[in-house]
Amino acid sequence: MQSQASVRQGYVAGEFMTRTYRISGEVELRGVPVLDQLNDHNALFLSLERMFISPLLDPATLTGNFTHGEVRKDMLGIAVLSQWRDGLPLREGRYVGHDHVDHEVLVVVAGFEVTGAIRLHPSVNVPNFVRTTPEHFIPVFDARVTLTARRNIVFKGGAVLINRSLIEVFAMLKD
Amino acid sequence: MSRILIIDDDINLLQMVKLMLERVGHQVEIAKEGAKGLELAAQTQPELAIIDVMMPGLSGYDVVRKLREDPRTAPIPVVILTARSQPMDKEMALEAGANAFLSKPVTAQQLTERVDAVIRAGVRYRVHTGLLTEPIPQAAGEVPGVVTPVPPPLPHPTPPPAAPAARPPGRVPIGVEDQAQPADTLPVRLPVTTVISLRGGTGCTTIAINLALALAAETRRVCIADLSAVGGHVPLYLHLKPQHSWQDLLGQGDSPDPRALGGLLAQHQPSGVAVLAAPPRPADGGLSALAAQHVLRELTGTYNPVVADARQLDPAVRGALQVSSSVVVVMSDDPPSVQTTSQLLVLLGAMGIEMGRIRVVLNHVRPTFDVPADAIQKALKRPISVDVPYEPGQPVAIRRGVPLVSAKPDSAFAHSIQQLARTVVS
C-alpha cells in the first residue's frame, strides 16, 4: 500500500536539458512521479505541457513556446527539479529514509558537471549502484549543475535526475 | 489595500494568487495574456503588476520591457513570478526592469511579504529574498549588464519613498537621544543583518562573527558592526586590537563623513571582513537610533551585507533593527533563554518588525540537551530557522582568534552557519 505522501497528483515543473536546448515544461503526474515516467521502459518520449524552449548557450532567452510537447528521454542529459521531493520515485524507500546517508558525488553527463548528493542506505555501494541499477535516470539531490562549455551557466535544483546512459565521468567526492 | 494586476496564462495559478492577495485586502485584476495585461495596465494604472515569464505570445520579459517603455505604465513596480527559477532567469528579469523575482511554488506568506515590500519600496528599488532592498542604478552601465531605463517619476497612487541619499547630510546629530521612525514609514531596508540575543551566554557574538565570515567566503564585502554598549567582544574573537570604535562618533554635531567612518574600521586580514568595534569598556552613552541608522547606511554604501552584533535593546539597536533586512534572534535551549526569546519576539512585533524578517537560531552552547526543539517551537509559536549543533572546539577557536567557519569549514557547525548565511542573504 502506498503512503499518502507518495501518491502525487497535479503537475511538476522542471527543466529538461539536452546537449543543445533548455526545455522548461510541466509534467502531468497522474500518480506517477517524474522519475518513474523517465524510467518507464515502455515509453520513448516524455510528455510536457506549457513547454518553453531556450538555446542552452543562451538559457534565459525564450525561443519557442508550445502548449504540449514530447521530449525524447534518451536524448535528455539531465532534468532539474526545484524541490527534492519531486525527484523521488513512487517507491521512495530506495532514496529516502531516516537511515539513509548522503554521498557527495560529481557526475559529468552530456556536457554538464553535476555535484550533489546521492542518498542511499549505508549498505549500498554507490559506484556499484550507479553501474548496475536497471534504472535509466537516477536522482542527485541538492545539486548544482555547471555547463562545461560555458561555466557561467549554472543551474540549481533540489533534485537533478541524471541520464545514466550519458554519464561520462562519475566520482565520489568524499568516501 | 493596493490595486494589483496579475498577468499569467495559467488560469489555476491566476485564481490562486488572486485569492491569496484578496485575503489580505488587495484589489486584484487579472489578465490571461501579455497583450491584454499591457492594455489593462495602461487603463487602470495598478500599484503593482505580478507577471509570469512563460506565456504564449509575449513572454513575461517582453511585457516588463513594454511596461517600462510606456510612460503611463513605467512607474508600476513589477514582480516576476515564474517556475523558471534559475539564477540566469532572475538576472534576465531584473535586467528587463522587474523589481522582484519570485519562483513558483510560492507560499501566501512569501507572496504577500514580497508584494508589500515592493509596493512600499516603489519602482526605483529592487527587493530581493529576505526583503533585502537596493536602489536600481539610474544610468545604464552603472552596474554591468543592467539596462533598466528608470523613467522620471509620474503621478502615482503610492508616492515612492525617498531614496537613502535624499536625507540631507549633516542633519542627524550623532549621540543625541531620539526615537527611531516607525517601521512602516522607513524609506528603505538596508542590506543589514542584525544578530541579537538579550540573554548572555547564547553565543550571539559567535554566531554574528561566523555568519560574517561565511558571507565573506562568498566573495562578498562584509562589515561587522559591534553595537554592544557594555564592552564588545568582536575584536577579541578575531584577535584584533582596534584603535577606534563607534564611541569616537559620540558627541559629533554632524553625520560622519564616510571617509571618517572608514578610518574607524579595523580589518580582519584573513577573511577581509571589516570591523566597526564597540568601545572596549562600557560606553558613557550610546549612539542614537538615527545615528546608528546613518552609520549603517554609510557602511552599506561600501559593504554588502553589514552584520550587526546586538546584545541589548538600546536606541542604537532599535534603529538598526528597523532598517535591517533580516534579524537573527539567537537563543540556547535552556528555559531562561526560551523565555527571554519569547519576550524578545513580542517586543520585535510591537516595534513593527515583521515576522518574515526574523530568523530564530537555536545555538547549542552545551553538549547536553535541555528543552527539545519541538517544545521551543511550540513555546515561540514559530519555527527554528537554523539549529546550530554544539561544537567542542569553540573555546579553542576564540583563544586562537580563528572562528570555526574558517578553522573547521567541514564541521556541522560551519554547515549550519552557511545555511544561515543562505537564508539571510540571497
XYZ file of C-alpha atoms in Angstrom:
601
model
C 0.000 0.000 0.000
C 1.373 3.398 -0.953
C 1.639 6.125 1.614
C -0.483 9.188 1.001
C 2.595 11.359 0.565
C 3.923 9.232 -2.257
C 0.804 9.393 -4.428
C 1.432 12.642 -6.256
C -1.103 14.374 -8.444
C -1.113 17.551 -10.479
C 1.877 18.951 -12.340
C 5.570 19.276 -11.609
C 7.553 21.984 -13.366
C 11.060 21.109 -14.438
C 13.944 21.941 -16.713
C 14.909 19.267 -19.195
C 18.343 19.617 -20.746
C 19.549 18.110 -23.968
C 23.019 18.825 -25.329
C 21.668 21.897 -27.148
C 18.433 23.016 -25.504
C 16.969 24.004 -22.194
C 13.360 22.881 -22.216
C 11.103 24.131 -19.431
C 7.793 22.440 -19.003
C 5.303 20.792 -16.736
C 4.868 17.055 -16.353
C 1.391 15.803 -15.509
C 1.846 13.229 -12.763
C -1.405 11.253 -12.635
C 0.058 9.397 -9.686
C 3.351 8.618 -11.455
C 6.312 10.766 -10.335
C 8.642 12.337 -12.910
C 11.453 9.878 -12.135
C 9.177 6.898 -12.767
C 7.934 8.428 -16.001
C 11.533 8.899 -17.128
C 12.341 5.326 -16.127
C 9.312 3.829 -17.844
C 10.895 1.467 -20.383
C 7.672 1.292 -22.394
C 7.691 4.968 -23.433
C 10.383 6.587 -25.562
C 9.056 10.125 -25.045
C 8.103 12.241 -22.044
C 5.040 14.462 -22.456
C 5.364 18.066 -21.379
C 2.745 20.762 -21.083
C 3.368 24.506 -21.331
C 6.712 23.758 -22.923
C 9.180 26.620 -23.457
C 12.490 26.262 -25.250
C 15.750 28.171 -24.930
C 19.137 27.543 -26.526
C 21.433 26.055 -23.918
C 24.084 28.709 -24.533
C 21.522 31.496 -24.072
C 19.337 29.832 -21.488
C 17.312 32.852 -20.353
C 16.012 33.701 -23.827
C 12.743 32.060 -24.835
C 12.808 30.983 -28.475
C 9.682 28.881 -28.637
C 6.604 28.009 -26.634
C 4.112 25.209 -27.090
C 1.001 24.055 -25.256
C 2.121 20.435 -25.471
C 5.345 18.775 -26.493
C 7.197 15.494 -26.389
C 10.835 15.112 -25.372
C 12.795 12.020 -26.299
C 14.002 10.641 -22.996
C 17.226 9.039 -24.167
C 18.335 12.409 -25.596
C 17.936 14.130 -22.230
C 21.113 14.637 -20.250
C 19.528 15.847 -17.052
C 16.222 17.023 -15.626
C 16.354 19.750 -12.975
C 13.527 19.898 -10.424
C 13.379 22.636 -7.826
C 12.002 20.524 -4.949
C 13.989 17.457 -3.918
C 10.807 15.517 -3.114
C 9.714 15.865 -6.741
C 12.759 13.799 -7.693
C 11.670 10.752 -5.699
C 10.132 7.683 -7.314
C 6.826 6.211 -6.196
C 8.754 3.676 -4.131
C 10.548 6.322 -2.117
C 12.328 3.865 0.166
C 15.305 3.468 -2.118
C 16.262 7.140 -1.908
C 14.776 8.357 1.350
C 14.689 7.071 4.899
C 15.918 8.059 8.315
C 18.891 5.713 7.995
C 19.925 6.903 4.537
C 23.080 8.897 4.109
C 24.188 11.480 1.570
C 27.132 10.529 -0.648
C 28.613 13.581 -2.321
C 29.306 12.937 -5.976
C 30.491 14.584 -9.151
C 28.847 13.410 -12.335
C 29.813 14.622 -15.788
C 26.900 13.908 -18.068
C 26.111 15.196 -21.563
C 28.339 18.239 -21.151
C 27.115 19.119 -17.667
C 29.048 18.849 -14.428
C 26.684 17.894 -11.646
C 27.686 17.998 -7.987
C 25.295 16.932 -5.279
C 24.286 14.047 -3.074
C 23.147 10.548 -3.919
C 21.039 9.431 -0.965
C 21.179 5.708 -0.258
C 21.187 3.213 2.559
C 24.706 2.857 4.031
C 24.805 -0.807 2.987
C 24.631 0.164 -0.701
C 27.909 0.692 -2.522
C 27.358 3.854 -4.546
C 29.623 3.158 -7.556
C 28.140 -0.360 -7.775
C 24.671 1.122 -7.620
C 25.418 3.566 -10.446
C 26.961 0.769 -12.536
C 24.295 -1.832 -12.031
C 20.916 -0.250 -11.328
C 18.438 -1.053 -14.097
C 17.028 2.494 -13.973
C 17.784 4.924 -16.801
C 17.670 8.002 -14.568
C 18.980 8.396 -11.021
C 18.418 11.380 -8.707
C 21.151 13.603 -7.304
C 19.816 15.810 -4.534
C 20.650 19.440 -3.669
C 22.592 19.612 -6.881
C 24.467 22.303 -8.725
C 24.909 21.938 -12.468
C 27.583 23.768 -14.418
C 27.622 23.746 -18.193
C 31.134 22.611 -19.053
C 31.328 24.646 -22.251
C 30.167 27.871 -20.553
C 30.989 27.791 -16.895
C 28.993 30.894 -16.038
C 25.809 28.993 -16.867
C 24.729 27.327 -13.655
C 21.517 25.566 -12.692
C 20.486 24.588 -9.192
C 17.879 22.117 -8.129
C 16.612 20.208 -5.132
C 16.804 17.148 -7.375
C 18.639 16.623 -10.642
C 17.735 13.448 -12.499
C 20.691 12.125 -14.449
C 20.541 10.020 -17.575
C 22.840 7.162 -16.606
C 23.495 6.108 -20.188
C 25.048 9.528 -20.958
C 27.348 9.652 -17.924
C 30.907 10.403 -18.965
C 32.563 10.585 -15.551
C 31.336 9.561 -12.134
C 33.303 10.160 -8.937
C 32.702 10.164 -5.234
C 33.744 13.489 -3.693
C 34.038 12.013 -0.189
C 34.426 8.391 0.789
C -5.017 47.855 0.306
C -3.473 48.168 -3.139
C -4.650 47.539 -6.686
C -2.633 44.719 -8.206
C -2.620 43.358 -11.749
C -1.694 39.702 -12.321
C -0.700 38.549 -15.813
C -0.434 34.771 -16.196
C -1.740 32.287 -18.740
C -2.183 29.553 -16.132
C -5.762 30.095 -15.009
C -5.423 27.904 -11.898
C -2.405 29.789 -10.665
C -4.040 33.083 -11.578
C -7.023 32.290 -9.369
C -4.853 31.027 -6.525
C -2.625 34.120 -6.452
C -5.700 36.338 -6.755
C -7.227 34.616 -3.731
C -4.001 34.924 -1.696
C -3.855 38.662 -2.322
C -7.570 39.348 -1.860
C -7.464 37.608 1.519
C -5.031 40.235 2.780
C -7.163 43.054 1.415
C -5.697 43.821 -2.003
C -7.880 44.542 -5.005
C -6.813 42.265 -7.862
C -7.299 42.423 -11.607
C -6.242 39.593 -13.888
C -5.141 39.167 -17.473
C -4.518 35.823 -19.168
C -2.040 37.067 -21.737
C 0.654 39.717 -22.088
C -1.047 41.987 -24.641
C -4.256 42.114 -22.626
C -2.243 42.781 -19.493
C -0.469 45.740 -21.097
C -3.815 47.260 -22.101
C -5.214 46.774 -18.626
C -2.095 48.243 -17.008
C -2.326 51.388 -19.128
C -6.037 51.786 -18.392
C -6.118 51.052 -14.675
C -2.648 52.114 -13.519
C -2.310 49.427 -10.822
C 0.073 49.900 -7.921
C 1.851 46.639 -8.728
C 1.954 44.046 -11.505
C 2.733 40.369 -10.966
C 3.832 38.767 -14.224
C 4.603 35.197 -15.245
C 7.540 34.627 -17.604
C 6.320 31.650 -19.566
C 3.323 32.872 -21.560
C 2.410 32.268 -25.182
C 2.887 35.302 -27.442
C 4.573 37.987 -25.387
C 6.806 36.475 -22.725
C 6.935 37.989 -19.246
C 10.239 39.679 -20.084
C 8.641 41.304 -23.163
C 5.719 42.517 -21.069
C 8.026 44.109 -18.491
C 10.073 45.848 -21.197
C 6.908 47.226 -22.807
C 5.589 48.398 -19.447
C 8.818 50.281 -18.870
C 8.749 51.849 -22.376
C 5.258 53.302 -21.939
C 5.288 56.457 -19.753
C 1.816 55.564 -18.457
C 2.947 52.201 -17.115
C 6.620 52.850 -16.396
C 6.080 53.740 -12.709
C 4.353 50.425 -11.952
C 6.551 48.149 -9.839
C 6.740 44.618 -11.222
C 7.166 41.256 -9.519
C 8.111 38.350 -11.768
C 6.569 35.068 -10.611
C 7.807 32.068 -12.540
C 8.622 28.381 -12.462
C 11.833 29.231 -14.330
C 13.779 29.898 -11.171
C 17.420 29.547 -12.149
C 19.953 32.313 -11.422
C 20.071 33.422 -15.074
C 16.279 33.825 -15.095
C 16.404 36.153 -12.127
C 19.161 38.146 -13.792
C 17.143 38.385 -17.001
C 14.013 39.509 -15.126
C 15.871 42.249 -13.267
C 17.600 43.382 -16.460
C 14.220 43.637 -18.172
C 13.115 46.050 -15.442
C 11.404 43.908 -12.809
C 11.624 44.952 -9.168
C 11.467 41.488 -7.622
C 11.666 37.855 -8.638
C 9.713 35.036 -7.053
C 9.914 31.414 -8.059
C 6.980 29.029 -8.053
C 5.771 27.369 -5.939
C 5.232 30.301 -3.616
C 3.501 30.405 -0.248
C 0.898 33.013 0.607
C 3.244 34.487 3.198
C 6.180 34.774 0.791
C 3.950 36.361 -1.831
C 2.270 38.903 0.417
C 5.520 39.873 2.139
C 7.264 40.467 -1.162
C 4.278 42.297 -2.646
C 4.040 44.597 0.368
C 7.788 45.232 0.330
C 7.809 46.090 -3.389
C 4.804 48.403 -3.084
C 6.455 50.113 -0.114
C 9.810 50.455 -1.854
C 8.430 51.623 -5.214
C 9.600 51.277 -8.780
C 13.096 52.603 -8.132
C 14.053 49.721 -5.853
C 14.701 46.026 -6.199
C 13.513 43.761 -3.412
C 15.418 40.502 -3.078
C 14.981 37.378 -0.965
C 14.851 38.247 2.712
C 13.277 41.585 1.693
C 16.758 42.957 1.039
C 16.167 46.222 -0.810
C 18.550 48.038 -3.113
C 18.127 51.027 -5.395
C 18.075 50.362 -9.134
C 21.015 52.130 -10.797
C 19.773 55.202 -12.619
C 22.141 55.156 -15.562
C 22.698 52.212 -17.866
C 26.184 50.887 -17.441
C 26.408 51.905 -13.798
C 26.090 48.233 -12.969
C 27.360 45.875 -15.680
C 24.530 44.288 -17.612
C 21.766 46.414 -16.135
C 19.944 48.324 -18.841
C 16.843 49.227 -16.891
C 15.606 52.615 -18.053
C 14.037 54.124 -14.952
C 11.707 56.887 -16.056
C 11.144 60.160 -14.284
C 8.544 59.873 -11.544
C 4.951 60.221 -12.654
C 1.838 60.752 -10.572
C 1.271 57.502 -8.722
C -1.235 56.365 -6.121
C 1.551 55.439 -3.696
C 4.261 58.095 -3.634
C 7.642 56.445 -3.944
C 9.684 56.729 -0.763
C 12.680 58.965 -0.531
C 15.942 57.356 -1.515
C 18.539 56.995 1.221
C 20.663 59.658 -0.427
C 17.738 62.106 -0.188
C 18.436 62.618 3.514
C 20.310 65.908 3.734
C 23.770 65.242 5.051
C 24.645 66.802 8.327
C 21.123 66.880 9.731
C 21.474 63.977 12.115
C 23.483 64.767 15.198
C 25.419 61.807 16.452
C 24.881 60.805 20.036
C 21.714 62.847 20.508
C 18.894 60.821 22.029
C 15.960 60.364 19.698
C 13.381 57.843 18.620
C 13.695 55.701 15.524
C 10.937 56.019 12.954
C 8.085 53.537 12.983
C 8.929 50.679 10.634
C 6.158 51.478 8.180
C 7.495 54.945 7.482
C 11.073 53.870 6.829
C 12.244 54.676 3.335
C 14.188 51.537 2.643
C 15.612 48.418 4.208
C 19.368 48.181 4.137
C 21.417 45.049 3.489
C 21.965 44.712 7.217
C 21.532 41.564 9.286
C 21.180 42.260 12.988
C 22.100 39.312 15.193
C 20.549 39.758 18.607
C 20.141 37.945 21.892
C 19.061 39.534 25.149
C 20.389 36.672 27.255
C 24.112 36.305 27.797
C 25.862 33.048 27.035
C 23.800 32.106 23.989
C 26.690 32.621 21.575
C 25.242 35.691 19.874
C 28.644 37.194 19.080
C 29.939 33.797 17.951
C 27.031 33.427 15.519
C 27.430 37.017 14.271
C 31.165 36.631 13.617
C 30.887 33.246 11.964
C 27.981 34.491 9.851
C 30.070 37.465 8.693
C 32.966 35.181 7.765
C 30.660 32.741 5.968
C 29.267 35.623 3.928
C 32.767 36.929 3.227
C 33.728 33.480 1.945
C 31.145 34.001 -0.807
C 33.333 36.864 -2.075
C 31.087 39.470 -0.528
C 32.450 42.645 1.075
C 31.279 42.245 4.617
C 31.453 44.505 7.638
C 30.574 43.513 11.172
C 29.382 46.295 13.455
C 29.581 45.568 17.175
C 26.705 47.551 18.672
C 27.313 46.401 22.221
C 27.265 49.299 24.671
C 28.654 47.217 27.525
C 32.009 46.236 26.107
C 32.124 44.444 22.775
C 33.980 41.218 22.145
C 34.103 41.063 18.355
C 37.763 42.233 18.155
C 38.706 39.709 20.852
C 37.199 36.828 18.866
C 39.156 37.904 15.786
C 42.404 38.765 17.606
C 42.184 42.413 16.582
C 43.272 45.426 18.575
C 41.346 48.307 17.013
C 42.431 51.827 17.813
C 38.969 53.256 17.268
C 35.355 52.373 17.949
C 31.960 53.887 17.325
C 32.491 55.747 20.614
C 34.569 58.201 18.568
C 31.312 59.305 16.903
C 29.575 60.280 20.134
C 29.028 63.968 20.566
C 29.657 64.892 16.947
C 27.239 67.504 15.727
C 27.187 66.294 12.148
C 26.710 62.991 10.422
C 30.037 61.291 9.998
C 31.834 61.753 6.774
C 32.089 58.337 5.057
C 35.856 58.751 4.909
C 35.960 59.444 8.647
C 33.817 56.385 9.249
C 36.172 54.344 7.104
C 39.012 55.389 9.397
C 37.255 53.776 12.351
C 37.171 50.337 10.779
C 39.648 47.588 11.573
C 40.404 44.927 9.014
C 40.455 41.201 9.706
C 43.088 40.291 7.150
C 42.480 36.523 6.770
C 38.825 36.973 5.832
C 38.735 40.563 4.557
C 35.898 41.386 6.972
C 35.859 44.989 8.201
C 35.073 45.534 11.872
C 33.422 48.551 13.465
C 34.340 47.873 17.063
C 32.408 48.702 20.192
C 34.158 50.587 22.985
C 36.258 48.104 24.977
C 34.723 49.378 28.200
C 31.041 50.187 28.821
C 30.357 53.377 26.900
C 29.292 56.607 28.535
C 26.116 56.999 26.473
C 25.424 55.363 23.164
C 24.502 56.102 19.591
C 21.002 57.351 18.973
C 18.673 55.332 16.743
C 19.013 57.782 13.855
C 22.768 57.944 14.262
C 23.028 54.163 14.190
C 20.879 54.071 11.066
C 23.048 56.728 9.478
C 26.214 54.780 10.266
C 24.728 51.585 8.848
C 23.553 53.431 5.737
C 27.043 54.750 5.160
C 28.578 51.324 5.729
C 26.204 49.665 3.269
C 27.483 52.034 0.627
C 30.711 50.036 0.710
C 29.819 46.739 2.351
C 27.054 44.351 1.443
C 25.955 42.992 3.793
C 26.662 44.532 7.174
C 26.241 42.189 10.151
C 25.348 43.966 13.395
C 26.022 42.243 16.703
C 23.492 43.384 19.295
C 23.204 42.244 22.892
C 20.836 44.836 24.330
C 17.822 46.790 23.161
C 19.091 50.367 23.396
C 18.205 53.133 20.890
C 21.090 52.217 18.559
C 19.967 48.606 18.323
C 16.336 49.648 17.859
C 17.429 51.856 14.983
C 19.464 49.038 13.463
C 16.580 46.587 13.760
C 14.236 48.885 11.888
C 16.484 49.218 8.839
C 17.702 45.616 8.857
C 16.544 43.418 6.023
C 16.871 40.422 8.325
C 17.030 39.892 12.063
C 18.649 36.800 13.549
C 17.461 36.027 17.072
C 19.946 33.731 18.803
C 18.880 31.504 21.673
C 20.074 28.427 23.510
C 17.952 25.520 24.722
C 17.726 26.429 28.421
C 14.372 27.604 29.840
C 15.507 31.175 30.693
C 16.718 31.637 27.115
C 13.409 30.357 25.747
C 11.543 32.780 27.974
C 13.768 35.731 27.026
C 13.484 34.909 23.330
C 9.708 34.639 23.553
C 9.578 38.094 25.147
C 12.014 39.497 22.594
C 9.849 38.260 19.727
C 6.841 40.020 21.277
C 8.906 43.202 21.609
C 10.073 42.990 17.999
C 6.470 42.572 16.887
C 5.491 45.638 18.888
C 8.308 47.579 17.190
C 6.782 46.769 13.811
C 9.456 44.266 12.789
C 7.633 41.845 10.502
C 7.960 38.185 11.456
C 9.083 37.422 7.895
C 12.319 39.305 8.577
C 13.144 37.309 11.702
C 15.119 34.055 11.781
C 15.375 32.191 15.064
C 18.656 30.355 15.553
C 18.923 27.661 18.219
C 22.567 27.532 19.277
C 23.584 24.527 21.348
C 26.236 26.000 23.612
C 26.442 22.875 25.808
C 26.959 19.221 24.909
C 23.815 18.247 26.837
C 20.286 18.815 25.607
C 17.744 20.708 27.670
C 14.424 21.870 26.164
C 13.667 19.924 22.944
C 13.473 21.895 19.714
C 9.816 20.940 19.195
C 8.878 22.325 22.587
C 10.811 25.534 21.854
C 8.975 25.975 18.565
C 5.650 25.497 20.324
C 6.605 27.993 23.027
C 7.756 30.580 20.478
C 4.891 29.796 18.076
C 7.327 29.949 15.194
C 9.835 27.609 13.582
C 13.527 27.484 14.343
C 15.269 28.524 11.127
C 18.663 27.026 11.895
C 19.720 24.537 14.583
C 23.413 25.067 15.326
C 25.000 21.957 16.866
C 27.327 22.008 19.848
C 30.944 22.423 18.818
C 33.549 21.494 21.432
C 36.247 23.402 19.540
C 34.556 26.739 20.208
C 36.711 27.837 23.207
C 39.891 26.992 21.265
C 38.600 28.960 18.276
C 38.108 32.015 20.486
C 41.537 31.659 22.090
C 43.212 31.359 18.705
C 41.120 34.104 17.110
C 40.138 31.826 14.250
C 36.343 31.418 14.039
C 35.077 27.926 13.364
C 33.773 28.574 9.851
C 37.415 29.209 8.930
C 39.071 26.712 11.280
C 36.677 23.821 10.618
C 34.845 24.593 7.372
C 33.600 20.995 7.063
C 32.160 20.794 10.566
C 28.437 20.544 11.232
C 28.715 23.912 12.988
C 30.147 25.557 9.862
C 27.488 23.943 7.669
C 24.713 25.314 9.851
C 26.238 28.800 9.725
C 26.488 28.539 5.936
C 22.833 27.529 5.907
C 22.038 30.618 7.975
C 24.046 32.768 5.555
C 21.951 31.449 2.676
C 18.719 32.268 4.462
C 19.612 35.841 5.412
C 21.104 36.960 2.109
C 20.136 35.900 -1.367
